[in-house]
Steps between C-alpha positions, in 0.01 A plus 500: 500500500736689271843584637564873501864460404503844336383681816847572648603664171184713491572602861856591396359709215267684738782558749720636220212727390472631857878545537531685169201724573641600840866533398678832526514705182840488338617813320512463124808346343784751483607484136734798550690311770523199268645718223770621743626149579849458349513243222744285698240463781192420290563124506474515880159667511241316704145592402250479786128435491279779624355436847156511340586211267444132569546176314307175524545168327240225520425167334134605493311771307493715815401823328198338333396339828534828688320706232210254484445539874478879504162663566488666159563170319215349299714203401338171594719277283699225663873570502720216388768475769719310256492780242847614601675712753588867502786735572359834610627849565283699740576868540340827591485818299380764745186329640431265208619143536623332185540129436670365192591148398870477414672287241813304598734778385323771700480273805874429472586873498280585800629198687857617433413842640336341804819295554717814466701363208756737354403626155780309330408173673133551424571562131743209476256255660215638291700451180582142599131425546352720225764547228430776252249683721592850623447526878538879474157535340336308783687695766406826326133404506516421872679830566235707323213311665653551843562136595870579541546811712872540563845349470808449710861474394 
């Protein structure tokens, strides 16, 4: 008998899928409000994930496992459970659910938003871990895709 050690992570993925699908719709990011924030307060911004955004980290290839078990899948190949883990963003755009593997830099930014880090702290910690990489580009991508829906000061 093979241990199904990956099963709790697949269940977590499915629960996240359900939670994201049924989440309330956040209004689009208010770029005008962001432009009105005084320069002296920008370091204190706290970007927040949209309610219809979720994150999942697993030591298993959860997305491959899940995709191979969908009705429309014709994949009969064996999945190597030791092929590596994943960091996933799961979000909804209107009624379409999106899943995207994240690199360590993207995961770090979303995790910082989930933890309500102030913008300055997020950038400082990011720079310590990923020197020379601009976190603004990653944040901008998440803003335009709708993964980050608002901010607090």
